[in-house]
Short mmCIF file of C-alpha atoms and ligand atoms in Angstrom, two decimals:
data_model
loop_
_atom_site.label_atom_id
_atom_site.label_comp_id
_atom_site.label_asym_id
_atom_site.label_seq_id
_atom_site.Cartn_x
_atom_site.Cartn_y
_atom_site.Cartn_z
CA MET A 1 13.62 2.92 -7.45
CA ALA A 2 10.27 3.67 -9.03
CA ASP A 3 9.03 5.65 -6.12
CA SER A 4 6.92 8.43 -7.59
CA ALA A 5 5.07 6.57 -10.34
CA GLU A 6 1.36 7.25 -10.76
CA GLY A 7 -1.21 4.65 -11.74
CA THR A 8 -3.53 1.98 -10.39
CA CYS A 9 -2.90 0.36 -7.04
CA GLU A 10 -2.72 -3.42 -7.42
CA LEU A 11 -4.36 -3.98 -4.07
CA CYS A 12 -7.26 -1.54 -3.74
CA GLY A 13 -7.59 -0.83 -7.47
CA ARG A 14 -7.85 2.93 -7.08
CA ARG A 15 -6.64 4.80 -10.14
CA HIS A 16 -4.42 7.86 -10.46
CA VAL A 17 -2.74 7.33 -7.14
CA ARG A 18 0.93 7.63 -6.33
CA LEU A 19 2.48 4.20 -6.34
CA THR A 20 5.30 2.67 -4.37
CA GLU A 21 7.01 -0.62 -5.03
CA HIS A 22 6.27 -3.41 -2.58
CA HIS A 23 8.45 -6.51 -2.50
CA LEU A 24 5.98 -9.37 -2.17
CA THR A 25 8.73 -11.30 -0.47
CA PRO A 26 10.54 -8.69 1.61
CA LYS A 27 14.15 -8.04 0.66
CA GLU A 28 15.11 -8.89 4.20
CA GLU A 29 13.69 -12.37 3.56
CA GLY A 30 15.54 -12.86 0.30
CA GLY A 31 13.03 -11.26 -2.07
CA THR A 32 15.37 -8.83 -3.83
CA PHE A 33 14.92 -10.52 -7.22
CA LEU A 34 11.39 -11.78 -6.67
CA PRO A 35 8.22 -10.11 -8.00
CA THR A 36 7.04 -6.76 -6.68
CA ALA A 37 3.65 -5.05 -6.72
CA MET A 38 2.86 -1.38 -7.23
CA LEU A 39 0.77 -0.14 -4.34
CA CYS A 40 -0.62 3.19 -3.24
CA ILE A 41 0.94 4.64 -0.12
CA PRO A 42 -1.92 3.86 2.33
CA CYS A 43 -2.11 0.22 1.20
CA HIS A 44 1.63 -0.19 1.39
CA LYS A 45 1.81 1.33 4.85
CA GLN A 46 -1.05 -0.82 6.04
CA ILE A 47 0.63 -4.04 4.90
CA HIS A 48 3.77 -3.29 6.85
CA ALA A 49 1.76 -2.14 9.86
CA LEU A 50 -0.21 -5.40 9.96
CA TYR A 51 2.45 -7.97 9.15
CA THR A 52 6.06 -8.67 9.88
CA ASN A 53 8.49 -9.36 7.05
CA TRP A 54 8.57 -12.96 8.13
CA GLU A 55 4.77 -13.28 7.90
CA LEU A 56 4.76 -11.68 4.46
CA ALA A 57 7.41 -14.07 3.17
CA ALA A 58 5.80 -17.12 4.76
CA ARG A 59 2.19 -16.74 3.68
CA LEU A 60 1.48 -13.42 1.96
CA ALA A 61 4.02 -13.32 -0.87
CA GLY A 62 1.42 -12.64 -3.56
CA ILE A 63 -1.16 -9.97 -4.28
CA GLU A 64 -4.00 -12.54 -4.14
CA GLU A 65 -2.87 -13.81 -0.77
CA LEU A 66 -2.76 -10.27 0.55
CA ARG A 67 -6.18 -9.46 -0.83
CA HIS A 68 -7.70 -12.51 0.82
CA ASP A 69 -6.25 -11.99 4.25
CA PRO A 70 -9.19 -10.90 6.46
CA LYS A 71 -7.31 -8.09 8.21
CA LEU A 72 -6.18 -6.50 4.98
CA ALA A 73 -9.44 -7.23 3.14
CA ARG A 74 -11.28 -5.07 5.65
CA PHE A 75 -8.84 -2.21 5.06
CA VAL A 76 -9.09 -2.53 1.27
CA LYS A 77 -12.87 -2.38 1.45
CA TRP A 78 -12.58 0.92 3.28
CA ILE A 79 -9.77 2.50 1.27
CA ARG A 80 -11.54 1.75 -2.03
CA LYS A 81 -14.18 4.28 -1.05
CA GLN A 82 -11.62 6.97 -0.31
CA PRO A 83 -10.89 9.31 -3.20
CA PRO A 84 -7.20 9.51 -4.19
CA GLU A 85 -7.30 13.29 -3.69
CA LYS A 86 -7.51 12.70 0.04
CA LEU A 87 -3.75 12.29 0.09
CA VAL A 88 -3.20 15.62 -1.62
CA LYS A 89 -5.50 17.36 0.84
CA THR A 90 -3.57 16.01 3.80
CA LYS A 91 -0.36 17.33 2.33
CA LYS A 92 -1.78 20.82 1.81
CA ALA A 93 -3.13 20.96 5.34
CA LYS A 94 0.33 20.21 6.66
CA GLU A 95 1.88 22.92 4.55
CA ARG A 96 -0.60 25.44 5.85
CA LYS A 97 0.21 24.57 9.44
CA LYS A 98 3.81 25.63 8.94
CA ARG A 99 2.88 29.22 8.12
ZN1 LIG B 1 -4.12 0.90 -2.64
ZN1 LIG B 2 6.51 -3.12 1.06
#
């Protein structure tokens, strides 16, 4: 699993972000050998928060389809303005809390 790759998110287009692999057709819906997209963590989380696996397989099994869905488009517009470092900052804040 290519879980800690760094690069450009295919959805929001932010560069130098940590990428996770998203199955455009969820594995649960038979997408194991179908195309995947590399997404940053916030985008990936948002997709699964907004849609069920069934919805993804039925009408959002492509990066263009995802990008054009109004709910996700609004999120992408916002996340594009967020610097990738924001993630790192969150992590550090958590670490500090422990001490
Ligand atoms: Zn993204
Ligand atoms: Zn996913």
